[in-house]
mmCIF file with all atom_site columns, C-alpha atoms in Angstrom:
data_model
loop_
_atom_site.group_PDB
_atom_site.id
_atom_site.type_symbol
_atom_site.label_atom_id
_atom_site.label_alt_id
_atom_site.label_comp_id
_atom_site.label_asym_id
_atom_site.label_entity_id
_atom_site.label_seq_id
_atom_site.pdbx_PDB_ins_code
_atom_site.Cartn_x
_atom_site.Cartn_y
_atom_site.Cartn_z
_atom_site.occupancy
_atom_site.B_iso_or_equiv
_atom_site.pdbx_formal_charge
_atom_site.auth_seq_id
_atom_site.auth_comp_id
_atom_site.auth_asym_id
_atom_site.auth_atom_id
_atom_site.pdbx_PDB_model_num
ATOM 1   C CA . ASP I 1 1   ? -8.223  -1.019  -9.743  1.00 0.00 ? 1   ASP I CA 1
ATOM 2   C CA . THR I 1 2   ? -4.723  -2.000  -9.032  1.00 0.00 ? 2   THR I CA 1
ATOM 3   C CA . GLU I 1 3   ? -3.984  -3.902  -5.847  1.00 0.00 ? 3   GLU I CA 1
ATOM 4   C CA . VAL I 1 4   ? -0.657  -2.061  -5.458  1.00 0.00 ? 4   VAL I CA 1
ATOM 5   C CA . THR I 1 5   ? -1.272  1.574   -4.589  1.00 0.00 ? 5   THR I CA 1
ATOM 6   C CA . GLN I 1 6   ? 1.291   4.232   -5.261  1.00 0.00 ? 6   GLN I CA 1
ATOM 7   C CA . THR I 1 7   ? 1.233   7.841   -4.091  1.00 0.00 ? 7   THR I CA 1
ATOM 8   C CA . PRO I 1 8   ? 1.481   10.459  -5.269  1.00 0.00 ? 8   PRO I CA 1
ATOM 9   C CA . LYS I 1 9   ? 0.496   9.925   -8.906  1.00 0.00 ? 9   LYS I CA 1
ATOM 10  C CA . HIS I 1 10  ? 2.506   12.956  -10.021 1.00 0.00 ? 10  HIS I CA 1
ATOM 11  C CA . LEU I 1 11  ? 5.350   14.756  -8.315  1.00 0.00 ? 11  LEU I CA 1
ATOM 12  C CA . VAL I 1 12  ? 7.304   17.787  -9.306  1.00 0.00 ? 12  VAL I CA 1
ATOM 13  C CA . MET I 1 13  ? 10.381  18.581  -7.241  1.00 0.00 ? 13  MET I CA 1
ATOM 14  C CA . GLY I 1 14  ? 13.433  20.771  -7.378  1.00 0.00 ? 14  GLY I CA 1
ATOM 15  C CA . MET I 1 15  ? 16.977  19.469  -7.229  1.00 0.00 ? 15  MET I CA 1
ATOM 16  C CA . THR I 1 16  ? 17.404  20.538  -3.574  1.00 0.00 ? 16  THR I CA 1
ATOM 17  C CA . ASN I 1 17  ? 14.093  19.045  -2.322  1.00 0.00 ? 17  ASN I CA 1
ATOM 18  C CA . LYS I 1 18  ? 13.560  15.939  -0.266  1.00 0.00 ? 18  LYS I CA 1
ATOM 19  C CA . LYS I 1 19  ? 10.572  13.903  -1.126  1.00 0.00 ? 19  LYS I CA 1
ATOM 20  C CA . SER I 1 20  ? 9.254   10.374  -0.766  1.00 0.00 ? 20  SER I CA 1
ATOM 21  C CA . LEU I 1 21  ? 7.363   7.988   -2.964  1.00 0.00 ? 21  LEU I CA 1
ATOM 22  C CA . LYS I 1 22  ? 5.006   5.504   -1.250  1.00 0.00 ? 22  LYS I CA 1
ATOM 23  C CA . CYS I 1 23  ? 3.801   2.078   -2.163  1.00 0.00 ? 23  CYS I CA 1
ATOM 24  C CA . GLU I 1 24  ? 1.300   -0.102  -0.352  1.00 0.00 ? 24  GLU I CA 1
ATOM 25  C CA . GLN I 1 25  ? -0.117  -3.599  -0.900  1.00 0.00 ? 25  GLN I CA 1
ATOM 26  C CA . HIS I 1 26  ? -2.378  -5.669  1.289   1.00 0.00 ? 26  HIS I CA 1
ATOM 27  C CA . MET I 1 27  ? -2.134  -8.982  -0.598  1.00 0.00 ? 27  MET I CA 1
ATOM 28  C CA . GLY I 1 28  ? 0.271   -10.466 1.928   1.00 0.00 ? 28  GLY I CA 1
ATOM 29  C CA . HIS I 1 29  ? 3.117   -10.399 -0.581  1.00 0.00 ? 29  HIS I CA 1
ATOM 30  C CA . ARG I 1 30  ? 6.574   -10.754 0.879   1.00 0.00 ? 30  ARG I CA 1
ATOM 31  C CA . ALA I 1 31  ? 8.630   -9.330  -2.004  1.00 0.00 ? 31  ALA I CA 1
ATOM 32  C CA . MET I 1 32  ? 8.427   -5.748  -3.166  1.00 0.00 ? 32  MET I CA 1
ATOM 33  C CA . TYR I 1 33  ? 10.216  -3.944  -5.925  1.00 0.00 ? 33  TYR I CA 1
ATOM 34  C CA . TRP I 1 34  ? 11.053  -0.469  -7.232  1.00 0.00 ? 34  TRP I CA 1
ATOM 35  C CA . TYR I 1 35  ? 11.359  0.027   -11.005 1.00 0.00 ? 35  TYR I CA 1
ATOM 36  C CA . LYS I 1 36  ? 12.294  3.161   -12.964 1.00 0.00 ? 36  LYS I CA 1
ATOM 37  C CA . GLN I 1 37  ? 10.921  3.676   -16.456 1.00 0.00 ? 37  GLN I CA 1
ATOM 38  C CA . LYS I 1 38  ? 11.928  6.383   -18.869 1.00 0.00 ? 38  LYS I CA 1
ATOM 39  C CA . ALA I 1 39  ? 9.727   7.303   -21.810 1.00 0.00 ? 39  ALA I CA 1
ATOM 40  C CA . LYS I 1 40  ? 9.576   4.591   -24.494 1.00 0.00 ? 40  LYS I CA 1
ATOM 41  C CA . LYS I 1 41  ? 11.989  2.382   -22.594 1.00 0.00 ? 41  LYS I CA 1
ATOM 42  C CA . PRO I 1 42  ? 11.278  -0.742  -20.560 1.00 0.00 ? 42  PRO I CA 1
ATOM 43  C CA . PRO I 1 43  ? 11.181  -0.548  -16.748 1.00 0.00 ? 43  PRO I CA 1
ATOM 44  C CA . GLU I 1 44  ? 14.554  -1.046  -15.086 1.00 0.00 ? 44  GLU I CA 1
ATOM 45  C CA . LEU I 1 45  ? 14.808  -2.755  -11.745 1.00 0.00 ? 45  LEU I CA 1
ATOM 46  C CA . MET I 1 46  ? 16.183  -0.606  -8.961  1.00 0.00 ? 46  MET I CA 1
ATOM 47  C CA . PHE I 1 47  ? 15.607  -2.462  -5.661  1.00 0.00 ? 47  PHE I CA 1
ATOM 48  C CA . VAL I 1 48  ? 14.132  -5.679  -4.339  1.00 0.00 ? 48  VAL I CA 1
ATOM 49  C CA . TYR I 1 49  ? 12.987  -6.201  -0.805  1.00 0.00 ? 49  TYR I CA 1
ATOM 50  C CA . SER I 1 50  ? 12.330  -9.753  0.332   1.00 0.00 ? 50  SER I CA 1
ATOM 51  C CA . TYR I 1 51  ? 10.764  -10.315 3.729   1.00 0.00 ? 51  TYR I CA 1
ATOM 52  C CA . GLU I 1 52  ? 11.448  -6.659  4.515   1.00 0.00 ? 52  GLU I CA 1
ATOM 53  C CA . LYS I 1 53  ? 15.135  -6.935  3.869   1.00 0.00 ? 53  LYS I CA 1
ATOM 54  C CA . LEU I 1 54  ? 16.904  -5.294  0.955   1.00 0.00 ? 54  LEU I CA 1
ATOM 55  C CA . SER I 1 55  ? 18.017  -8.144  -1.197  1.00 0.00 ? 55  SER I CA 1
ATOM 56  C CA . ILE I 1 56  ? 18.970  -6.465  -4.420  1.00 0.00 ? 56  ILE I CA 1
ATOM 57  C CA . ASN I 1 57  ? 20.276  -2.997  -5.170  1.00 0.00 ? 57  ASN I CA 1
ATOM 58  C CA . GLU I 1 58  ? 21.002  -2.581  -8.865  1.00 0.00 ? 58  GLU I CA 1
ATOM 59  C CA . SER I 1 59  ? 23.782  -0.044  -8.417  1.00 0.00 ? 59  SER I CA 1
ATOM 60  C CA . VAL I 1 60  ? 21.346  2.746   -7.862  1.00 0.00 ? 60  VAL I CA 1
ATOM 61  C CA . PRO I 1 61  ? 22.825  6.161   -6.797  1.00 0.00 ? 61  PRO I CA 1
ATOM 62  C CA . SER I 1 62  ? 22.569  7.032   -3.116  1.00 0.00 ? 62  SER I CA 1
ATOM 63  C CA . ARG I 1 63  ? 20.249  9.909   -3.848  1.00 0.00 ? 63  ARG I CA 1
ATOM 64  C CA . PHE I 1 64  ? 17.624  7.177   -3.984  1.00 0.00 ? 64  PHE I CA 1
ATOM 65  C CA . SER I 1 65  ? 17.073  5.516   -0.666  1.00 0.00 ? 65  SER I CA 1
ATOM 66  C CA . PRO I 1 66  ? 14.581  2.692   -0.259  1.00 0.00 ? 66  PRO I CA 1
ATOM 67  C CA . GLU I 1 67  ? 12.828  1.814   3.003   1.00 0.00 ? 67  GLU I CA 1
ATOM 68  C CA . CYS I 1 68  ? 10.513  -1.033  3.903   1.00 0.00 ? 68  CYS I CA 1
ATOM 69  C CA . PRO I 1 69  ? 8.841   -0.149  7.235   1.00 0.00 ? 69  PRO I CA 1
ATOM 70  C CA . ASN I 1 70  ? 6.692   -3.262  7.211   1.00 0.00 ? 70  ASN I CA 1
ATOM 71  C CA . SER I 1 71  ? 5.570   -6.004  4.961   1.00 0.00 ? 71  SER I CA 1
ATOM 72  C CA . SER I 1 72  ? 2.845   -3.904  3.376   1.00 0.00 ? 72  SER I CA 1
ATOM 73  C CA . LEU I 1 73  ? 4.701   -0.634  2.731   1.00 0.00 ? 73  LEU I CA 1
ATOM 74  C CA . LEU I 1 74  ? 7.638   0.353   0.575   1.00 0.00 ? 74  LEU I CA 1
ATOM 75  C CA . ASN I 1 75  ? 9.000   3.861   0.370   1.00 0.00 ? 75  ASN I CA 1
ATOM 76  C CA . LEU I 1 76  ? 11.508  5.497   -1.876  1.00 0.00 ? 76  LEU I CA 1
ATOM 77  C CA . HIS I 1 77  ? 13.197  8.570   -0.391  1.00 0.00 ? 77  HIS I CA 1
ATOM 78  C CA . LEU I 1 78  ? 14.492  11.099  -2.835  1.00 0.00 ? 78  LEU I CA 1
ATOM 79  C CA . HIS I 1 79  ? 17.145  13.719  -2.159  1.00 0.00 ? 79  HIS I CA 1
ATOM 80  C CA . ALA I 1 80  ? 19.243  15.932  -4.400  1.00 0.00 ? 80  ALA I CA 1
ATOM 81  C CA . LEU I 1 81  ? 17.898  14.449  -7.612  1.00 0.00 ? 81  LEU I CA 1
ATOM 82  C CA . GLN I 1 82  ? 18.924  15.483  -11.056 1.00 0.00 ? 82  GLN I CA 1
ATOM 83  C CA . PRO I 1 83  ? 16.737  16.377  -14.019 1.00 0.00 ? 83  PRO I CA 1
ATOM 84  C CA . GLU I 1 84  ? 17.691  13.099  -15.748 1.00 0.00 ? 84  GLU I CA 1
ATOM 85  C CA . ASP I 1 85  ? 15.947  11.281  -12.813 1.00 0.00 ? 85  ASP I CA 1
ATOM 86  C CA . SER I 1 86  ? 12.643  12.394  -14.187 1.00 0.00 ? 86  SER I CA 1
ATOM 87  C CA . ALA I 1 87  ? 10.765  9.204   -15.003 1.00 0.00 ? 87  ALA I CA 1
ATOM 88  C CA . LEU I 1 88  ? 7.867   6.927   -14.097 1.00 0.00 ? 88  LEU I CA 1
ATOM 89  C CA . TYR I 1 89  ? 8.616   5.106   -10.839 1.00 0.00 ? 89  TYR I CA 1
ATOM 90  C CA . LEU I 1 90  ? 6.854   1.760   -10.569 1.00 0.00 ? 90  LEU I CA 1
ATOM 91  C CA . CYS I 1 91  ? 6.343   -0.330  -7.474  1.00 0.00 ? 91  CYS I CA 1
ATOM 92  C CA . ALA I 1 92  ? 5.568   -4.019  -7.682  1.00 0.00 ? 92  ALA I CA 1
ATOM 93  C CA . SER I 1 93  ? 5.013   -6.875  -5.329  1.00 0.00 ? 93  SER I CA 1
ATOM 94  C CA . SER I 1 94  ? 4.928   -10.659 -5.522  1.00 0.00 ? 94  SER I CA 1
ATOM 95  C CA . GLN I 1 95  ? 3.874   -13.422 -3.211  1.00 0.00 ? 95  GLN I CA 1
ATOM 96  C CA . GLU I 1 96  ? 7.416   -14.475 -2.672  1.00 0.00 ? 96  GLU I CA 1
ATOM 97  C CA . ASP I 1 97  ? 10.693  -13.979 -4.340  1.00 0.00 ? 97  ASP I CA 1
ATOM 98  C CA . SER I 1 98  ? 10.760  -17.310 -6.171  1.00 0.00 ? 98  SER I CA 1
ATOM 99  C CA . TYR I 1 99  ? 9.566   -19.132 -9.250  1.00 0.00 ? 99  TYR I CA 1
ATOM 100 C CA . ASN I 1 100 ? 5.952   -18.567 -10.433 1.00 0.00 ? 100 ASN I CA 1
ATOM 101 C CA . SER I 1 101 ? 5.304   -15.604 -8.303  1.00 0.00 ? 101 SER I CA 1
ATOM 102 C CA . PRO I 1 102 ? 3.601   -13.197 -10.729 1.00 0.00 ? 102 PRO I CA 1
ATOM 103 C CA . LEU I 1 103 ? 4.280   -9.482  -10.307 1.00 0.00 ? 103 LEU I CA 1
ATOM 104 C CA . HIS I 1 104 ? 1.601   -7.016  -9.394  1.00 0.00 ? 104 HIS I CA 1
ATOM 105 C CA . PHE I 1 105 ? 2.489   -3.530  -10.443 1.00 0.00 ? 105 PHE I CA 1
ATOM 106 C CA . GLY I 1 106 ? 1.153   -0.254  -9.247  1.00 0.00 ? 106 GLY I CA 1
ATOM 107 C CA . ASN I 1 107 ? 0.317   2.536   -11.742 1.00 0.00 ? 107 ASN I CA 1
ATOM 108 C CA . GLY I 1 108 ? 3.413   4.477   -10.915 1.00 0.00 ? 108 GLY I CA 1
ATOM 109 C CA . THR I 1 109 ? 4.442   7.901   -9.810  1.00 0.00 ? 109 THR I CA 1
ATOM 110 C CA . ARG I 1 110 ? 5.336   10.339  -12.623 1.00 0.00 ? 110 ARG I CA 1
ATOM 111 C CA . LEU I 1 111 ? 8.317   12.232  -11.264 1.00 0.00 ? 111 LEU I CA 1
ATOM 112 C CA . THR I 1 112 ? 9.596   15.467  -12.814 1.00 0.00 ? 112 THR I CA 1
ATOM 113 C CA . VAL I 1 113 ? 12.782  17.054  -11.446 1.00 0.00 ? 113 VAL I CA 1
ATOM 114 C CA . THR I 1 114 ? 13.217  20.716  -12.306 1.00 0.00 ? 114 THR I CA 1
ATOM 115 C CA . ASP P 2 1   ? -10.371 -10.707 -15.681 1.00 0.00 ? 1   ASP P CA 1
ATOM 116 C CA . GLN P 2 2   ? -6.780  -11.277 -16.811 1.00 0.00 ? 2   GLN P CA 1
ATOM 117 C CA . GLN P 2 3   ? -5.791  -8.958  -19.541 1.00 0.00 ? 3   GLN P CA 1
ATOM 118 C CA . VAL P 2 4   ? -2.460  -10.713 -20.213 1.00 0.00 ? 4   VAL P CA 1
ATOM 119 C CA . LYS P 2 5   ? -2.497  -14.482 -20.330 1.00 0.00 ? 5   LYS P CA 1
ATOM 120 C CA . GLN P 2 6   ? 0.266   -17.012 -20.456 1.00 0.00 ? 6   GLN P CA 1
ATOM 121 C CA . ASN P 2 7   ? -1.583  -20.296 -20.715 1.00 0.00 ? 7   ASN P CA 1
ATOM 122 C CA . SER P 2 8   ? 1.396   -22.575 -20.269 1.00 0.00 ? 8   SER P CA 1
ATOM 123 C CA . PRO P 2 9   ? 2.596   -22.627 -16.622 1.00 0.00 ? 9   PRO P CA 1
ATOM 124 C CA . SER P 2 10  ? 5.653   -24.617 -17.651 1.00 0.00 ? 10  SER P CA 1
ATOM 125 C CA . LEU P 2 11  ? 7.519   -25.716 -20.771 1.00 0.00 ? 11  LEU P CA 1
ATOM 126 C CA . SER P 2 12  ? 10.303  -28.197 -21.128 1.00 0.00 ? 12  SER P CA 1
ATOM 127 C CA . VAL P 2 13  ? 12.752  -27.973 -24.076 1.00 0.00 ? 13  VAL P CA 1
ATOM 128 C CA . GLN P 2 14  ? 15.866  -29.833 -25.001 1.00 0.00 ? 14  GLN P CA 1
ATOM 129 C CA . GLU P 2 15  ? 19.099  -27.911 -25.013 1.00 0.00 ? 15  GLU P CA 1
ATOM 130 C CA . GLY P 2 16  ? 19.895  -26.615 -28.512 1.00 0.00 ? 16  GLY P CA 1
ATOM 131 C CA . ARG P 2 17  ? 16.308  -26.623 -29.668 1.00 0.00 ? 17  ARG P CA 1
ATOM 132 C CA . ILE P 2 18  ? 13.980  -23.699 -30.057 1.00 0.00 ? 18  ILE P CA 1
ATOM 133 C CA . SER P 2 19  ? 11.899  -22.528 -27.046 1.00 0.00 ? 19  SER P CA 1
ATOM 134 C CA . ILE P 2 20  ? 8.640   -20.760 -27.898 1.00 0.00 ? 20  ILE P CA 1
ATOM 135 C CA . LEU P 2 21  ? 6.806   -18.941 -25.157 1.00 0.00 ? 21  LEU P CA 1
ATOM 136 C CA . ASN P 2 22  ? 3.333   -17.609 -25.887 1.00 0.00 ? 22  ASN P CA 1
ATOM 137 C CA . CYS P 2 23  ? 1.293   -14.745 -24.526 1.00 0.00 ? 23  CYS P CA 1
ATOM 138 C CA . ASP P 2 24  ? -2.204  -13.487 -25.335 1.00 0.00 ? 24  ASP P CA 1
ATOM 139 C CA . TYR P 2 25  ? -3.759  -10.162 -24.341 1.00 0.00 ? 25  TYR P CA 1
ATOM 140 C CA . THR P 2 26  ? -7.315  -8.810  -24.448 1.00 0.00 ? 26  THR P CA 1
ATOM 141 C CA . ASN P 2 27  ? -6.867  -5.066  -24.195 1.00 0.00 ? 27  ASN P CA 1
ATOM 142 C CA . SER P 2 28  ? -6.398  -3.714  -27.712 1.00 0.00 ? 28  SER P CA 1
ATOM 143 C CA . MET P 2 29  ? -5.193  -0.431  -26.230 1.00 0.00 ? 29  MET P CA 1
ATOM 144 C CA . PHE P 2 30  ? -1.854  -2.003  -25.163 1.00 0.00 ? 30  PHE P CA 1
ATOM 145 C CA . ASP P 2 31  ? 0.848   -0.733  -27.422 1.00 0.00 ? 31  ASP P CA 1
ATOM 146 C CA . TYR P 2 32  ? 4.116   -1.815  -25.797 1.00 0.00 ? 32  TYR P CA 1
ATOM 147 C CA . PHE P 2 33  ? 4.985   -5.392  -24.848 1.00 0.00 ? 33  PHE P CA 1
ATOM 148 C CA . LEU P 2 34  ? 7.856   -6.765  -22.851 1.00 0.00 ? 34  LEU P CA 1
ATOM 149 C CA . TRP P 2 35  ? 9.293   -10.068 -21.741 1.00 0.00 ? 35  TRP P CA 1
ATOM 150 C CA . TYR P 2 36  ? 10.949  -10.379 -18.332 1.00 0.00 ? 36  TYR P CA 1
ATOM 151 C CA . LYS P 2 37  ? 13.065  -13.244 -17.086 1.00 0.00 ? 37  LYS P CA 1
ATOM 152 C CA . LYS P 2 38  ? 13.199  -14.259 -13.452 1.00 0.00 ? 38  LYS P CA 1
ATOM 153 C CA . TYR P 2 39  ? 15.612  -16.538 -11.593 1.00 0.00 ? 39  TYR P CA 1
ATOM 154 C CA . PRO P 2 40  ? 14.808  -17.665 -8.010  1.00 0.00 ? 40  PRO P CA 1
ATOM 155 C CA . ALA P 2 41  ? 15.678  -15.072 -5.349  1.00 0.00 ? 41  ALA P CA 1
ATOM 156 C CA . GLU P 2 42  ? 16.277  -12.411 -7.958  1.00 0.00 ? 42  GLU P CA 1
ATOM 157 C CA . GLY P 2 43  ? 14.122  -9.592  -9.218  1.00 0.00 ? 43  GLY P CA 1
ATOM 158 C CA . PRO P 2 44  ? 12.714  -9.912  -12.748 1.00 0.00 ? 44  PRO P CA 1
ATOM 159 C CA . THR P 2 45  ? 15.060  -8.530  -15.372 1.00 0.00 ? 45  THR P CA 1
ATOM 160 C CA . PHE P 2 46  ? 14.094  -7.053  -18.704 1.00 0.00 ? 46  PHE P CA 1
ATOM 161 C CA . LEU P 2 47  ? 14.745  -9.310  -21.681 1.00 0.00 ? 47  LEU P CA 1
ATOM 162 C CA . ILE P 2 48  ? 13.249  -7.838  -24.851 1.00 0.00 ? 48  ILE P CA 1
ATOM 163 C CA . SER P 2 49  ? 10.408  -5.575  -25.899 1.00 0.00 ? 49  SER P CA 1
ATOM 164 C CA . ILE P 2 50  ? 8.353   -4.704  -28.930 1.00 0.00 ? 50  ILE P CA 1
ATOM 165 C CA . SER P 2 51  ? 6.229   -1.701  -29.808 1.00 0.00 ? 51  SER P CA 1
ATOM 166 C CA . SER P 2 52  ? 2.861   -2.193  -31.439 1.00 0.00 ? 52  SER P CA 1
ATOM 167 C CA . ILE P 2 53  ? 4.110   -0.562  -34.648 1.00 0.00 ? 53  ILE P CA 1
ATOM 168 C CA . LYS P 2 54  ? 6.391   -3.504  -35.236 1.00 0.00 ? 54  LYS P CA 1
ATOM 169 C CA . ASP P 2 55  ? 5.732   -7.187  -35.692 1.00 0.00 ? 55  ASP P CA 1
ATOM 170 C CA . LYS P 2 56  ? 9.187   -8.523  -34.877 1.00 0.00 ? 56  LYS P CA 1
ATOM 171 C CA . ASN P 2 57  ? 12.147  -7.580  -32.765 1.00 0.00 ? 57  ASN P CA 1
ATOM 172 C CA . GLU P 2 58  ? 15.288  -9.593  -32.541 1.00 0.00 ? 58  GLU P CA 1
ATOM 173 C CA . ASP P 2 59  ? 18.146  -9.431  -30.044 1.00 0.00 ? 59  ASP P CA 1
ATOM 174 C CA . GLY P 2 60  ? 20.743  -12.193 -30.283 1.00 0.00 ? 60  GLY P CA 1
ATOM 175 C CA . ARG P 2 61  ? 19.104  -15.544 -29.534 1.00 0.00 ? 61  ARG P CA 1
ATOM 176 C CA . PHE P 2 62  ? 15.823  -13.872 -28.552 1.00 0.00 ? 62  PHE P CA 1
ATOM 177 C CA . THR P 2 63  ? 13.112  -12.849 -30.992 1.00 0.00 ? 63  THR P CA 1
ATOM 178 C CA . VAL P 2 64  ? 9.679   -11.463 -30.119 1.00 0.00 ? 64  VAL P CA 1
ATOM 179 C CA . PHE P 2 65  ? 6.833   -11.693 -32.564 1.00 0.00 ? 65  PHE P CA 1
ATOM 180 C CA . LEU P 2 66  ? 3.627   -9.574  -32.327 1.00 0.00 ? 66  LEU P CA 1
ATOM 181 C CA . ASN P 2 67  ? 0.384   -10.450 -34.096 1.00 0.00 ? 67  ASN P CA 1
ATOM 182 C CA . LYS P 2 68  ? -1.893  -7.510  -33.355 1.00 0.00 ? 68  LYS P CA 1
ATOM 183 C CA . SER P 2 69  ? -4.920  -8.878  -35.070 1.00 0.00 ? 69  SER P CA 1
ATOM 184 C CA . ALA P 2 70  ? -4.768  -12.023 -32.975 1.00 0.00 ? 70  ALA P CA 1
ATOM 185 C CA . LYS P 2 71  ? -3.609  -10.124 -29.849 1.00 0.00 ? 71  LYS P CA 1
ATOM 186 C CA . HIS P 2 72  ? -0.798  -12.587 -29.520 1.00 0.00 ? 72  HIS P CA 1
ATOM 187 C CA . LEU P 2 73  ? 2.870   -12.396 -28.954 1.00 0.00 ? 73  LEU P CA 1
ATOM 188 C CA . SER P 2 74  ? 5.535   -14.997 -28.662 1.00 0.00 ? 74  SER P CA 1
ATOM 189 C CA . LEU P 2 75  ? 9.137   -15.173 -27.542 1.00 0.00 ? 75  LEU P CA 1
ATOM 190 C CA . HIS P 2 76  ? 11.489  -17.451 -29.434 1.00 0.00 ? 76  HIS P CA 1
ATOM 191 C CA . ILE P 2 77  ? 14.809  -18.540 -27.969 1.00 0.00 ? 77  ILE P CA 1
ATOM 192 C CA . VAL P 2 78  ? 17.191  -20.349 -30.276 1.00 0.00 ? 78  VAL P CA 1
ATOM 193 C CA . PRO P 2 79  ? 19.298  -22.250 -29.507 1.00 0.00 ? 79  PRO P CA 1
ATOM 194 C CA . SER P 2 80  ? 18.049  -22.885 -25.960 1.00 0.00 ? 80  SER P CA 1
ATOM 195 C CA . GLN P 2 81  ? 20.744  -23.045 -23.349 1.00 0.00 ? 81  GLN P CA 1
ATOM 196 C CA . PRO P 2 82  ? 20.703  -24.373 -19.738 1.00 0.00 ? 82  PRO P CA 1
ATOM 197 C CA . GLY P 2 83  ? 21.052  -20.838 -18.416 1.00 0.00 ? 83  GLY P CA 1
ATOM 198 C CA . ASP P 2 84  ? 17.749  -19.973 -20.046 1.00 0.00 ? 84  ASP P CA 1
ATOM 199 C CA . SER P 2 85  ? 15.952  -22.055 -17.427 1.00 0.00 ? 85  SER P CA 1
ATOM 200 C CA . ALA P 2 86  ? 13.836  -19.479 -15.596 1.00 0.00 ? 86  ALA P CA 1
ATOM 201 C CA . VAL P 2 87  ? 10.374  -18.072 -15.341 1.00 0.00 ? 87  VAL P CA 1
ATOM 202 C CA . TYR P 2 88  ? 9.371   -15.803 -18.252 1.00 0.00 ? 88  TYR P CA 1
ATOM 203 C CA . PHE P 2 89  ? 6.844   -13.092 -17.801 1.00 0.00 ? 89  PHE P CA 1
ATOM 204 C CA . CYS P 2 90  ? 5.020   -11.392 -20.630 1.00 0.00 ? 90  CYS P CA 1
ATOM 205 C CA . ALA P 2 91  ? 3.934   -7.826  -19.874 1.00 0.00 ? 91  ALA P CA 1
ATOM 206 C CA . ALA P 2 92  ? 1.904   -5.210  -21.656 1.00 0.00 ? 92  ALA P CA 1
ATOM 207 C CA . GLN P 2 93  ? 1.727   -1.494  -21.224 1.00 0.00 ? 93  GLN P CA 1
ATOM 208 C CA . LEU P 2 94  ? -0.289  1.470   -22.539 1.00 0.00 ? 94  LEU P CA 1
ATOM 209 C CA . MET P 2 95  ? 2.007   4.245   -23.509 1.00 0.00 ? 95  MET P CA 1
ATOM 210 C CA . TYR P 2 96  ? 0.714   7.797   -23.569 1.00 0.00 ? 96  TYR P CA 1
ATOM 211 C CA . SER P 2 97  ? 1.822   10.189  -26.263 1.00 0.00 ? 97  SER P CA 1
ATOM 212 C CA . GLY P 2 98  ? 3.247   12.593  -23.699 1.00 0.00 ? 98  GLY P CA 1
ATOM 213 C CA . GLY P 2 99  ? 5.718   9.895   -22.588 1.00 0.00 ? 99  GLY P CA 1
ATOM 214 C CA . GLY P 2 100 ? 3.799   8.606   -19.587 1.00 0.00 ? 100 GLY P CA 1
ATOM 215 C CA . ALA P 2 101 ? 2.406   5.166   -19.201 1.00 0.00 ? 101 ALA P CA 1
ATOM 216 C CA . ASP P 2 102 ? 0.165   3.031   -17.140 1.00 0.00 ? 102 ASP P CA 1
ATOM 217 C CA . GLY P 2 103 ? 1.793   0.490   -14.879 1.00 0.00 ? 103 GLY P CA 1
ATOM 218 C CA . LEU P 2 104 ? 2.711   -2.843  -16.482 1.00 0.00 ? 104 LEU P CA 1
ATOM 219 C CA . THR P 2 105 ? 0.154   -5.684  -16.726 1.00 0.00 ? 105 THR P CA 1
ATOM 220 C CA . PHE P 2 106 ? 1.873   -8.933  -16.343 1.00 0.00 ? 106 PHE P CA 1
ATOM 221 C CA . GLY P 2 107 ? 0.950   -12.540 -17.238 1.00 0.00 ? 107 GLY P CA 1
ATOM 222 C CA . LYS P 2 108 ? 1.418   -15.210 -14.646 1.00 0.00 ? 108 LYS P CA 1
ATOM 223 C CA . GLY P 2 109 ? 4.589   -16.519 -16.123 1.00 0.00 ? 109 GLY P CA 1
ATOM 224 C CA . THR P 2 110 ? 5.872   -19.633 -17.853 1.00 0.00 ? 110 THR P CA 1
ATOM 225 C CA . HIS P 2 111 ? 8.517   -21.768 -16.215 1.00 0.00 ? 111 HIS P CA 1
ATOM 226 C CA . LEU P 2 112 ? 10.980  -22.745 -18.890 1.00 0.00 ? 112 LEU P CA 1
ATOM 227 C CA . ILE P 2 113 ? 13.114  -25.794 -18.223 1.00 0.00 ? 113 ILE P CA 1
ATOM 228 C CA . ILE P 2 114 ? 15.969  -26.553 -20.530 1.00 0.00 ? 114 ILE P CA 1
ATOM 229 C CA . GLN P 2 115 ? 16.990  -30.180 -20.430 1.00 0.00 ? 115 GLN P CA 1
ATOM 230 C CA . PRO P 2 116 ? 20.529  -31.316 -21.286 1.00 0.00 ? 116 PRO P CA 1
#
């Protein structure tokens, strides 16, 4: 069982829908990440939150909106997505955003945009 | 039980020499392997990957070797440069034929220090 829980596991949404991906960890980690992975490609970093503050935004379009309500939760709000946004969205956490903090990944949300 | 192991927490290499970072895995179902590099206060960034159908992948100064029978992979950096000083994470993934995948399983990382 993964210690980083992502819900839902699968999501199908239309281009006009608004949906949210959720991520939760109870390991006391202070850094949380969103990654996007297309088929047969490595995961690409989207956002990094450190101590509940957004520290890195890798030039992600505004139709993806992250939110960190508290140190255990990380959301990714989706609005007006495009079919090319269909991918596996991975959440990760680490003890702190520094050296030798291994990443713990969730199992991802498989998103399909129709 | 750790499925991806990086047994060297740190490695010190002289500038200009070859850096070799090692990674072992236990799950024979893994079929995609990645190396990530992480600087302090930054998110991990992808470096290089290799599919289980290959035994070598090269990108500039970085080469990843995969030995499936030994369940071992290694990252070679040559020549090593001061900017290579970072923590390197090995990761493994199980890819599904339909294009989906399990989440990544990461090793604990190796701190590479390049000395001038």
